[in-house]
mmCIF file of C-alpha atoms in Angstrom:
data_model
loop_
_atom_site.group_PDB
_atom_site.id
_atom_site.type_symbol
_atom_site.label_atom_id
_atom_site.label_comp_id
_atom_site.label_asym_id
_atom_site.label_seq_id
_atom_site.Cartn_x
_atom_site.Cartn_y
_atom_site.Cartn_z
ATOM 1 C CA MET A 147 17.993 -5.981 -12.491
ATOM 2 C CA LYS A 148 17.165 -2.610 -13.585
ATOM 3 C CA VAL A 149 14.483 -0.743 -11.447
ATOM 4 C CA ALA A 150 12.374 2.175 -11.422
ATOM 5 C CA VAL A 151 10.965 3.306 -8.232
ATOM 6 C CA LEU A 152 8.041 5.944 -9.221
ATOM 7 C CA GLY A 153 6.858 7.565 -6.318
ATOM 8 C CA ALA A 154 9.876 7.790 -4.167
ATOM 9 C CA GLY A 155 8.532 9.078 -0.872
ATOM 10 C CA ALA A 156 9.075 6.987 1.853
ATOM 11 C CA ILE A 157 8.716 3.731 1.328
ATOM 12 C CA GLY A 158 9.981 4.033 -1.967
ATOM 13 C CA ALA A 159 12.875 5.553 -1.375
ATOM 14 C CA TYR A 160 13.580 2.645 1.368
ATOM 15 C CA ALA A 161 12.825 -0.003 -0.992
ATOM 16 C CA GLY A 162 14.907 1.518 -3.631
ATOM 17 C CA ALA A 163 18.108 1.882 -0.654
ATOM 18 C CA ALA A 164 17.515 -1.881 -0.272
ATOM 19 C CA LEU A 165 17.558 -2.276 -4.097
ATOM 20 C CA HIS A 166 20.405 -0.701 -4.524
ATOM 21 C CA ARG A 167 22.318 -2.588 -1.746
ATOM 22 C CA ALA A 168 21.504 -5.525 -3.295
ATOM 23 C CA GLY A 169 23.165 -5.247 -6.550
ATOM 24 C CA ALA A 170 19.978 -3.229 -9.048
ATOM 25 C CA ASP A 171 19.950 -0.901 -10.941
ATOM 26 C CA VAL A 172 17.530 1.605 -8.945
ATOM 27 C CA HIS A 173 16.343 4.754 -10.592
ATOM 28 C CA LEU A 174 14.658 7.030 -7.688
ATOM 29 C CA ILE A 175 11.614 9.398 -9.577
ATOM 30 C CA ALA A 176 10.935 11.816 -7.707
ATOM 31 C CA ARG A 177 10.312 15.898 -7.260
ATOM 32 C CA GLY A 178 11.243 18.924 -5.243
ATOM 33 C CA PRO A 179 13.206 19.131 -1.957
ATOM 34 C CA HIS A 180 13.604 15.322 -1.489
ATOM 35 C CA LEU A 181 14.997 14.331 -4.908
ATOM 36 C CA ALA A 182 17.335 18.000 -4.768
ATOM 37 C CA ALA A 183 18.342 16.068 -1.249
ATOM 38 C CA MET A 184 19.021 12.203 -3.093
ATOM 39 C CA ARG A 185 20.620 13.361 -5.865
ATOM 40 C CA GLN A 186 23.089 15.561 -3.419
ATOM 41 C CA HIS A 187 23.750 13.129 -0.995
ATOM 42 C CA GLY A 188 21.976 9.380 -1.490
ATOM 43 C CA VAL A 189 19.322 8.092 0.518
ATOM 44 C CA ARG A 190 19.971 8.221 4.204
ATOM 45 C CA VAL A 191 18.119 5.627 6.039
ATOM 46 C CA LEU A 192 17.796 5.300 10.050
ATOM 47 C CA SER A 193 16.520 2.300 11.241
ATOM 48 C CA PRO A 194 17.142 0.621 14.629
ATOM 49 C CA ARG A 195 18.445 -1.835 12.720
ATOM 50 C CA GLY A 196 21.543 0.217 11.391
ATOM 51 C CA ASP A 197 21.631 3.120 9.470
ATOM 52 C CA PHE A 198 23.513 3.265 5.867
ATOM 53 C CA THR A 199 23.281 5.408 2.761
ATOM 54 C CA ALA A 200 22.493 4.503 -1.013
ATOM 55 C CA HIS A 201 23.687 6.226 -3.558
ATOM 56 C CA PRO A 202 20.736 4.841 -6.559
ATOM 57 C CA ARG A 203 20.170 7.286 -9.582
ATOM 58 C CA ALA A 204 17.135 9.884 -8.883
ATOM 59 C CA THR A 205 15.157 11.948 -11.604
ATOM 60 C CA ASP A 206 12.253 13.389 -12.073
ATOM 61 C CA ASP A 207 12.267 11.862 -15.576
ATOM 62 C CA PRO A 208 11.038 8.717 -15.995
ATOM 63 C CA ALA A 209 12.475 9.076 -20.133
ATOM 64 C CA ASP A 210 15.676 9.595 -18.646
ATOM 65 C CA VAL A 211 15.219 6.265 -17.180
ATOM 66 C CA GLY A 212 13.840 4.222 -19.976
ATOM 67 C CA PRO A 213 12.085 0.983 -19.775
ATOM 68 C CA VAL A 214 12.417 -1.348 -16.894
ATOM 69 C CA ASP A 215 12.316 -4.828 -15.855
ATOM 70 C CA TYR A 216 10.384 -3.613 -12.731
ATOM 71 C CA VAL A 217 8.518 -0.842 -11.694
ATOM 72 C CA PHE A 218 8.452 -0.416 -7.619
ATOM 73 C CA LEU A 219 4.617 2.173 -7.348
ATOM 74 C CA GLY A 220 5.124 3.874 -3.948
ATOM 75 C CA LEU A 221 2.356 6.433 -5.382
ATOM 76 C CA LYS A 222 -1.046 6.678 -3.335
ATOM 77 C CA ALA A 223 -3.419 4.619 -5.122
ATOM 78 C CA ASN A 224 -5.560 7.401 -6.010
ATOM 79 C CA ALA A 225 -3.036 8.850 -7.586
ATOM 80 C CA TYR A 226 -2.882 5.658 -10.400
ATOM 81 C CA ALA A 227 -5.164 6.820 -12.937
ATOM 82 C CA ALA A 228 -3.066 9.944 -13.659
ATOM 83 C CA CYS A 229 -0.095 8.377 -13.647
ATOM 84 C CA GLY A 230 0.323 7.392 -17.289
ATOM 85 C CA PRO A 231 2.326 9.955 -18.539
ATOM 86 C CA LEU A 232 4.547 9.136 -15.646
ATOM 87 C CA ILE A 233 4.882 5.017 -16.403
ATOM 88 C CA ALA A 234 5.149 5.279 -19.978
ATOM 89 C CA PRO A 235 8.402 5.158 -20.865
ATOM 90 C CA LEU A 236 9.434 2.768 -17.879
ATOM 91 C CA LEU A 237 7.356 0.388 -19.942
ATOM 92 C CA HIS A 238 8.357 -2.968 -22.379
ATOM 93 C CA GLU A 239 6.767 -5.983 -23.201
ATOM 94 C CA ARG A 240 7.668 -8.312 -19.647
ATOM 95 C CA THR A 241 7.890 -4.989 -17.126
ATOM 96 C CA ALA A 242 6.246 -6.016 -14.092
ATOM 97 C CA VAL A 243 4.346 -3.421 -11.876
ATOM 98 C CA VAL A 244 5.242 -3.773 -8.267
ATOM 99 C CA ALA A 245 2.135 -1.755 -6.326
ATOM 100 C CA ALA A 246 2.806 -1.478 -3.044
ATOM 101 C CA GLN A 247 -0.286 -0.029 -1.976
ATOM 102 C CA ASN A 248 -2.866 -0.127 1.087
ATOM 103 C CA GLY A 249 -6.436 -1.838 0.714
ATOM 104 C CA ILE A 250 -8.092 -3.692 -2.233
ATOM 105 C CA PRO A 251 -5.680 -3.063 -5.500
ATOM 106 C CA TRP A 252 -7.656 -2.507 -9.198
ATOM 107 C CA TRP A 253 -6.172 -6.134 -10.059
ATOM 108 C CA TYR A 254 -8.349 -7.636 -6.860
ATOM 109 C CA PHE A 255 -10.785 -10.106 -8.878
ATOM 110 C CA HIS A 256 -8.327 -10.516 -12.429
ATOM 111 C CA ARG A 257 -7.206 -14.407 -12.675
ATOM 112 C CA HIS A 258 -8.823 -14.576 -9.438
ATOM 113 C CA GLY A 259 -11.584 -17.767 -10.487
ATOM 114 C CA GLY A 260 -14.775 -18.530 -9.354
ATOM 115 C CA PRO A 261 -18.384 -16.258 -10.031
ATOM 116 C CA TYR A 262 -16.645 -12.617 -9.195
ATOM 117 C CA ASP A 263 -13.402 -13.547 -11.759
ATOM 118 C CA GLY A 264 -12.070 -10.512 -13.805
ATOM 119 C CA ARG A 265 -15.129 -8.171 -11.993
ATOM 120 C CA ARG A 266 -13.541 -4.356 -12.049
ATOM 121 C CA LEU A 267 -14.033 -1.850 -8.379
ATOM 122 C CA GLN A 268 -15.710 1.066 -9.705
ATOM 123 C CA SER A 269 -14.025 2.483 -6.338
ATOM 124 C CA VAL A 270 -10.964 1.495 -6.991
ATOM 125 C CA ASP A 271 -10.874 1.883 -10.812
ATOM 126 C CA PRO A 272 -13.604 3.770 -11.414
ATOM 127 C CA ASP A 273 -14.692 3.543 -15.409
ATOM 128 C CA GLY A 274 -11.350 1.473 -16.343
ATOM 129 C CA THR A 275 -9.124 4.474 -15.949
ATOM 130 C CA VAL A 276 -6.586 2.581 -13.641
ATOM 131 C CA SER A 277 -6.645 -0.409 -15.553
ATOM 132 C CA ALA A 278 -6.448 2.011 -19.155
ATOM 133 C CA VAL A 279 -2.440 2.700 -17.405
ATOM 134 C CA LEU A 280 -1.508 -0.167 -15.412
ATOM 135 C CA ALA A 281 -3.035 -3.100 -17.338
ATOM 136 C CA PRO A 282 -3.416 -6.354 -14.446
ATOM 137 C CA GLU A 283 -1.411 -8.132 -16.451
ATOM 138 C CA ARG A 284 1.586 -6.278 -15.093
ATOM 139 C CA ALA A 285 0.621 -6.647 -12.036
ATOM 140 C CA VAL A 286 2.633 -8.081 -8.780
ATOM 141 C CA GLY A 287 0.802 -7.073 -5.364
ATOM 142 C CA CYS A 288 2.611 -5.825 -2.654
ATOM 143 C CA VAL A 289 1.342 -5.728 1.096
ATOM 144 C CA VAL A 290 3.719 -3.418 3.111
ATOM 145 C CA TYR A 291 4.225 -4.478 6.789
ATOM 146 C CA ALA A 292 7.172 -1.955 7.288
ATOM 147 C CA ALA A 293 6.809 1.593 8.626
ATOM 148 C CA THR A 294 8.899 4.800 7.713
ATOM 149 C CA GLU A 295 8.584 8.101 7.680
ATOM 150 C CA LEU A 296 10.613 10.826 5.759
ATOM 151 C CA GLN A 297 12.006 12.883 8.350
ATOM 152 C CA SER A 298 13.789 15.553 6.301
ATOM 153 C CA PRO A 299 14.271 15.488 2.480
ATOM 154 C CA GLY A 300 16.497 12.224 1.248
ATOM 155 C CA VAL A 301 16.124 11.309 4.841
ATOM 156 C CA VAL A 302 13.773 8.227 5.612
ATOM 157 C CA ARG A 303 13.320 6.808 9.101
ATOM 158 C CA HIS A 304 12.806 3.765 9.361
ATOM 159 C CA LEU A 305 10.467 2.811 12.228
ATOM 160 C CA GLU A 306 9.676 -1.119 12.439
ATOM 161 C CA GLY A 307 8.860 -3.649 10.215
ATOM 162 C CA THR A 308 11.431 -4.841 7.094
ATOM 163 C CA ARG A 309 8.574 -7.360 5.294
ATOM 164 C CA PHE A 310 7.197 -6.827 1.873
ATOM 165 C CA SER A 311 4.918 -9.628 0.762
ATOM 166 C CA ILE A 312 4.410 -10.160 -2.423
ATOM 167 C CA GLY A 313 2.976 -12.435 -4.910
ATOM 168 C CA GLU A 314 0.736 -12.311 -8.085
ATOM 169 C CA PRO A 315 -2.928 -12.671 -8.858
ATOM 170 C CA ASP A 316 -3.174 -15.957 -10.371
ATOM 171 C CA ARG A 317 -1.652 -17.904 -7.187
ATOM 172 C CA SER A 318 1.607 -18.543 -9.043
ATOM 173 C CA LEU A 319 4.954 -18.723 -8.195
ATOM 174 C CA SER A 320 6.164 -16.740 -11.073
ATOM 175 C CA THR A 321 10.201 -15.834 -11.683
ATOM 176 C CA ARG A 322 9.312 -12.182 -11.583
ATOM 177 C CA CYS A 323 8.420 -12.713 -8.167
ATOM 178 C CA LEU A 324 11.092 -15.243 -7.067
ATOM 179 C CA ASP A 325 13.703 -12.731 -8.808
ATOM 180 C CA PHE A 326 12.159 -9.530 -7.256
ATOM 181 C CA GLY A 327 11.894 -11.593 -3.890
ATOM 182 C CA GLU A 328 15.298 -12.500 -3.636
ATOM 183 C CA ALA A 329 16.686 -8.871 -4.553
ATOM 184 C CA MET A 330 14.763 -7.417 -1.456
ATOM 185 C CA ARG A 331 16.135 -9.930 0.624
ATOM 186 C CA THR A 332 19.834 -9.657 -0.304
ATOM 187 C CA GLY A 333 18.968 -5.823 0.462
ATOM 188 C CA GLY A 334 17.936 -6.404 3.757
ATOM 189 C CA LEU A 335 14.309 -6.568 3.764
ATOM 190 C CA LYS A 336 11.792 -9.798 4.026
ATOM 191 C CA CYS A 337 10.207 -10.767 0.605
ATOM 192 C CA PRO A 338 7.921 -13.863 0.789
ATOM 193 C CA VAL A 339 6.786 -15.030 -2.128
ATOM 194 C CA GLU A 340 2.830 -15.730 -1.473
ATOM 195 C CA GLU A 341 0.862 -18.011 -3.513
ATOM 196 C CA ASP A 342 -2.375 -16.165 -2.417
ATOM 197 C CA LEU A 343 -1.360 -12.199 -1.481
ATOM 198 C CA ARG A 344 -5.246 -11.589 -0.722
ATOM 199 C CA GLY A 345 -5.089 -13.219 2.650
ATOM 200 C CA ASP A 346 -2.497 -10.466 3.118
ATOM 201 C CA ILE A 347 -4.273 -7.656 1.487
ATOM 202 C CA TRP A 348 -7.219 -8.490 3.867
ATOM 203 C CA VAL A 349 -4.887 -9.269 6.774
ATOM 204 C CA LYS A 350 -3.674 -5.850 6.839
ATOM 205 C CA LEU A 351 -6.642 -3.559 5.368
ATOM 206 C CA LEU A 352 -8.624 -4.697 8.769
ATOM 207 C CA GLY A 353 -6.438 -2.117 10.630
ATOM 208 C CA ASN A 354 -6.119 0.331 7.763
ATOM 209 C CA ILE A 355 -10.176 0.069 7.181
ATOM 210 C CA SER A 356 -10.563 1.028 10.894
ATOM 211 C CA PHE A 357 -8.189 3.207 12.145
ATOM 212 C CA ASN A 358 -7.373 5.131 9.074
ATOM 213 C CA PRO A 359 -10.546 7.016 8.780
ATOM 214 C CA ILE A 360 -11.581 7.014 12.739
ATOM 215 C CA SER A 361 -8.087 8.903 12.932
ATOM 216 C CA ALA A 362 -9.014 11.416 10.767
ATOM 217 C CA LEU A 363 -12.276 12.160 12.352
ATOM 218 C CA ALA A 364 -10.588 12.003 15.480
ATOM 219 C CA ARG A 365 -7.310 13.109 15.595
ATOM 220 C CA ALA A 366 -6.280 10.624 17.319
ATOM 221 C CA THR A 367 -3.292 8.259 16.924
ATOM 222 C CA MET A 368 -3.750 4.538 17.715
ATOM 223 C CA ARG A 369 -2.992 4.315 20.876
ATOM 224 C CA GLN A 370 -5.665 6.681 21.852
ATOM 225 C CA MET A 371 -7.835 4.932 19.806
ATOM 226 C CA CYS A 372 -7.361 1.881 21.330
ATOM 227 C CA LEU A 373 -7.632 3.205 25.190
ATOM 228 C CA HIS A 374 -11.116 4.791 23.878
ATOM 229 C CA GLY A 375 -13.542 2.295 25.305
ATOM 230 C CA GLY A 376 -16.541 3.966 22.627
ATOM 231 C CA THR A 377 -13.967 3.915 19.643
ATOM 232 C CA ARG A 378 -12.485 0.631 20.412
ATOM 233 C CA LEU A 379 -15.958 -1.048 20.103
ATOM 234 C CA VAL A 380 -16.504 1.003 16.903
ATOM 235 C CA ILE A 381 -13.521 -0.525 15.790
ATOM 236 C CA GLU A 382 -13.410 -3.511 17.018
ATOM 237 C CA THR A 383 -17.040 -3.898 15.108
ATOM 238 C CA MET A 384 -15.607 -2.548 11.283
ATOM 239 C CA MET A 385 -13.353 -5.400 11.626
ATOM 240 C CA ARG A 386 -15.440 -7.699 11.720
ATOM 241 C CA GLU A 387 -17.487 -6.450 9.590
ATOM 242 C CA THR A 388 -14.947 -6.411 7.240
ATOM 243 C CA LEU A 389 -14.159 -10.090 7.897
ATOM 244 C CA SER A 390 -17.498 -10.472 6.973
ATOM 245 C CA VAL A 391 -17.191 -9.953 3.186
ATOM 246 C CA ALA A 392 -13.303 -11.021 2.718
ATOM 247 C CA GLU A 393 -15.396 -14.690 3.917
ATOM 248 C CA ALA A 394 -18.053 -14.184 1.313
ATOM 249 C CA LEU A 395 -15.562 -14.054 -1.094
ATOM 250 C CA GLY A 396 -13.606 -17.531 -0.259
ATOM 251 C CA CYS A 397 -10.795 -15.986 1.324
ATOM 252 C CA THR A 398 -10.005 -16.982 5.393
ATOM 253 C CA VAL A 399 -7.738 -14.193 7.513
ATOM 254 C CA GLY A 400 -5.440 -15.985 9.276
ATOM 255 C CA VAL A 401 -5.229 -13.491 12.325
ATOM 256 C CA SER A 402 -8.285 -12.692 14.898
ATOM 257 C CA VAL A 403 -10.116 -9.214 15.748
ATOM 258 C CA GLU A 404 -8.214 -9.684 19.377
ATOM 259 C CA ARG A 405 -4.628 -9.790 17.680
ATOM 260 C CA ARG A 406 -4.684 -7.408 15.726
ATOM 261 C CA LEU A 407 -6.001 -4.219 18.103
ATOM 262 C CA ALA A 408 -3.222 -5.925 20.755
ATOM 263 C CA GLY A 409 -0.988 -5.531 17.979
ATOM 264 C CA ALA A 410 -2.375 -2.183 17.506
ATOM 265 C CA GLU A 411 -2.205 -0.756 21.133
ATOM 266 C CA ARG A 412 2.046 -1.984 20.766
ATOM 267 C CA VAL A 413 2.187 0.574 17.964
ATOM 268 C CA GLY A 414 1.385 3.388 20.429
ATOM 269 C CA ASP A 415 1.244 7.163 19.791
ATOM 270 C CA HIS A 416 1.223 6.588 16.110
ATOM 271 C CA ARG A 417 -0.518 9.063 13.054
ATOM 272 C CA THR A 418 -2.011 6.880 10.488
ATOM 273 C CA SER A 419 -0.822 8.014 6.480
ATOM 274 C CA THR A 420 -4.769 9.089 6.579
ATOM 275 C CA LEU A 421 -4.439 11.554 9.160
ATOM 276 C CA GLN A 422 -0.737 12.940 8.048
ATOM 277 C CA ASP A 423 -2.454 13.777 5.041
ATOM 278 C CA LEU A 424 -5.257 15.273 6.244
ATOM 279 C CA GLU A 425 -2.928 17.641 8.706
ATOM 280 C CA ARG A 426 -1.100 18.331 5.391
ATOM 281 C CA GLY A 427 -3.748 18.536 3.128
ATOM 282 C CA LYS A 428 -2.863 15.865 0.788
ATOM 283 C CA PRO A 429 -5.859 13.741 -0.226
ATOM 284 C CA LEU A 430 -7.260 11.114 1.548
ATOM 285 C CA GLU A 431 -6.515 7.466 0.117
ATOM 286 C CA LEU A 432 -9.648 6.283 1.230
ATOM 287 C CA ASP A 433 -11.570 4.856 -1.341
ATOM 288 C CA VAL A 434 -10.037 1.783 -1.795
ATOM 289 C CA LEU A 435 -9.807 1.359 2.144
ATOM 290 C CA LEU A 436 -13.357 2.027 2.896
ATOM 291 C CA ALA A 437 -15.371 2.572 -0.311
ATOM 292 C CA ALA A 438 -13.972 -0.971 -2.134
ATOM 293 C CA VAL A 439 -14.632 -2.838 1.068
ATOM 294 C CA VAL A 440 -18.241 -1.091 1.073
ATOM 295 C CA GLU A 441 -18.373 -2.089 -2.688
ATOM 296 C CA LEU A 442 -17.747 -5.890 -2.488
ATOM 297 C CA ALA A 443 -20.248 -6.217 0.759
ATOM 298 C CA GLU A 444 -22.911 -4.685 -1.892
ATOM 299 C CA ILE A 445 -21.845 -7.644 -4.407
ATOM 300 C CA THR A 446 -21.922 -10.303 -2.100
ATOM 301 C CA GLY A 447 -24.651 -9.144 0.151
ATOM 302 C CA VAL A 448 -22.954 -8.765 3.157
ATOM 303 C CA GLN A 449 -24.671 -6.248 5.696
ATOM 304 C CA VAL A 450 -21.906 -3.436 6.868
ATOM 305 C CA PRO A 451 -24.041 -0.540 9.069
ATOM 306 C CA THR A 452 -20.900 0.259 10.639
ATOM 307 C CA LEU A 453 -18.662 0.499 7.601
ATOM 308 C CA ARG A 454 -21.381 2.013 5.717
ATOM 309 C CA THR A 455 -21.758 4.835 8.435
ATOM 310 C CA VAL A 456 -18.230 5.778 8.687
ATOM 311 C CA HIS A 457 -17.821 5.431 5.099
ATOM 312 C CA ALA A 458 -20.614 8.381 4.638
ATOM 313 C CA ILE A 459 -18.786 10.580 6.948
ATOM 314 C CA SER A 460 -15.334 10.428 6.012
ATOM 315 C CA ASP A 461 -16.141 10.809 2.557
ATOM 316 C CA LEU A 462 -17.858 13.944 3.259
ATOM 317 C CA LEU A 463 -14.552 15.001 5.529
ATOM 318 C CA ALA A 464 -12.300 13.708 1.858
ATOM 319 C CA LEU A 465 -14.723 15.915 -0.253
ATOM 320 C CA ARG A 466 -13.908 18.586 2.181
ATOM 321 C CA SER A 467 -10.325 18.487 2.427
ATOM 322 C CA ALA A 468 -10.100 18.452 -0.719
ATOM 323 C CA ALA A 469 -12.350 21.837 -1.355
#
């Protein structure tokens, strides 16, 4: 099995190191000091489950890698439309793209069935620019429940969680999913192949759609948001509105708002990825988290006044931070 990790940051390098331990032919695609460190010292993973170092190949040029069986996409979703020159050298006729993204993916309605089958969301696939680069037929969905961060170039600190749930848009238990899941598990990670991954997408989104924009607006950690009564109420309302949209699309989410809030509070003083991006001057990945659900609410006729309000304010923050 030949795997390229495009966007080998904290999550990508962690997954790539595990796949390398499983015996896969792994190529990490990165740049800058992080690439230099991985080339010289490998990927060093610091984890409560035990530290280890893996030595997959690393490069900044996908042409050096050539076509692979799987591309593990570790880029932020707002970089997908522009990744064509990077991903093109990695593709052959059957290459699968395992997209480890938060929020609503560009392939969401691909082979969905029902009245919305094949529909394109402007917020996540503007004018079809993402689908033109990443054909939905190649997509294997991936919902990441692992928390990692780059402690320093080449050094990934694994904080908690090892689950990477994957699944096909058409809900089949395909050979390509089963094989990839087996390799991930052999490397020490949890990688269930879900018959309908969309349920997992909404479970993860319940937290991302609420905590991520609010954390950036308030410059607050998970614990701080949970302990502030007014903010906690806003987050709870956002979660309930999100559940209403999921239900209107025929998706039953197997977790309660109360359980989701309790889990977030246990995380403690963790800064969301959106807050970290804001502090580092990086683009904010809010379209797939918040704008997409507002668009889905318009499509389904669900009223989401709190989501609309937070979207309007956080969208202005994203525009100003990018200026």
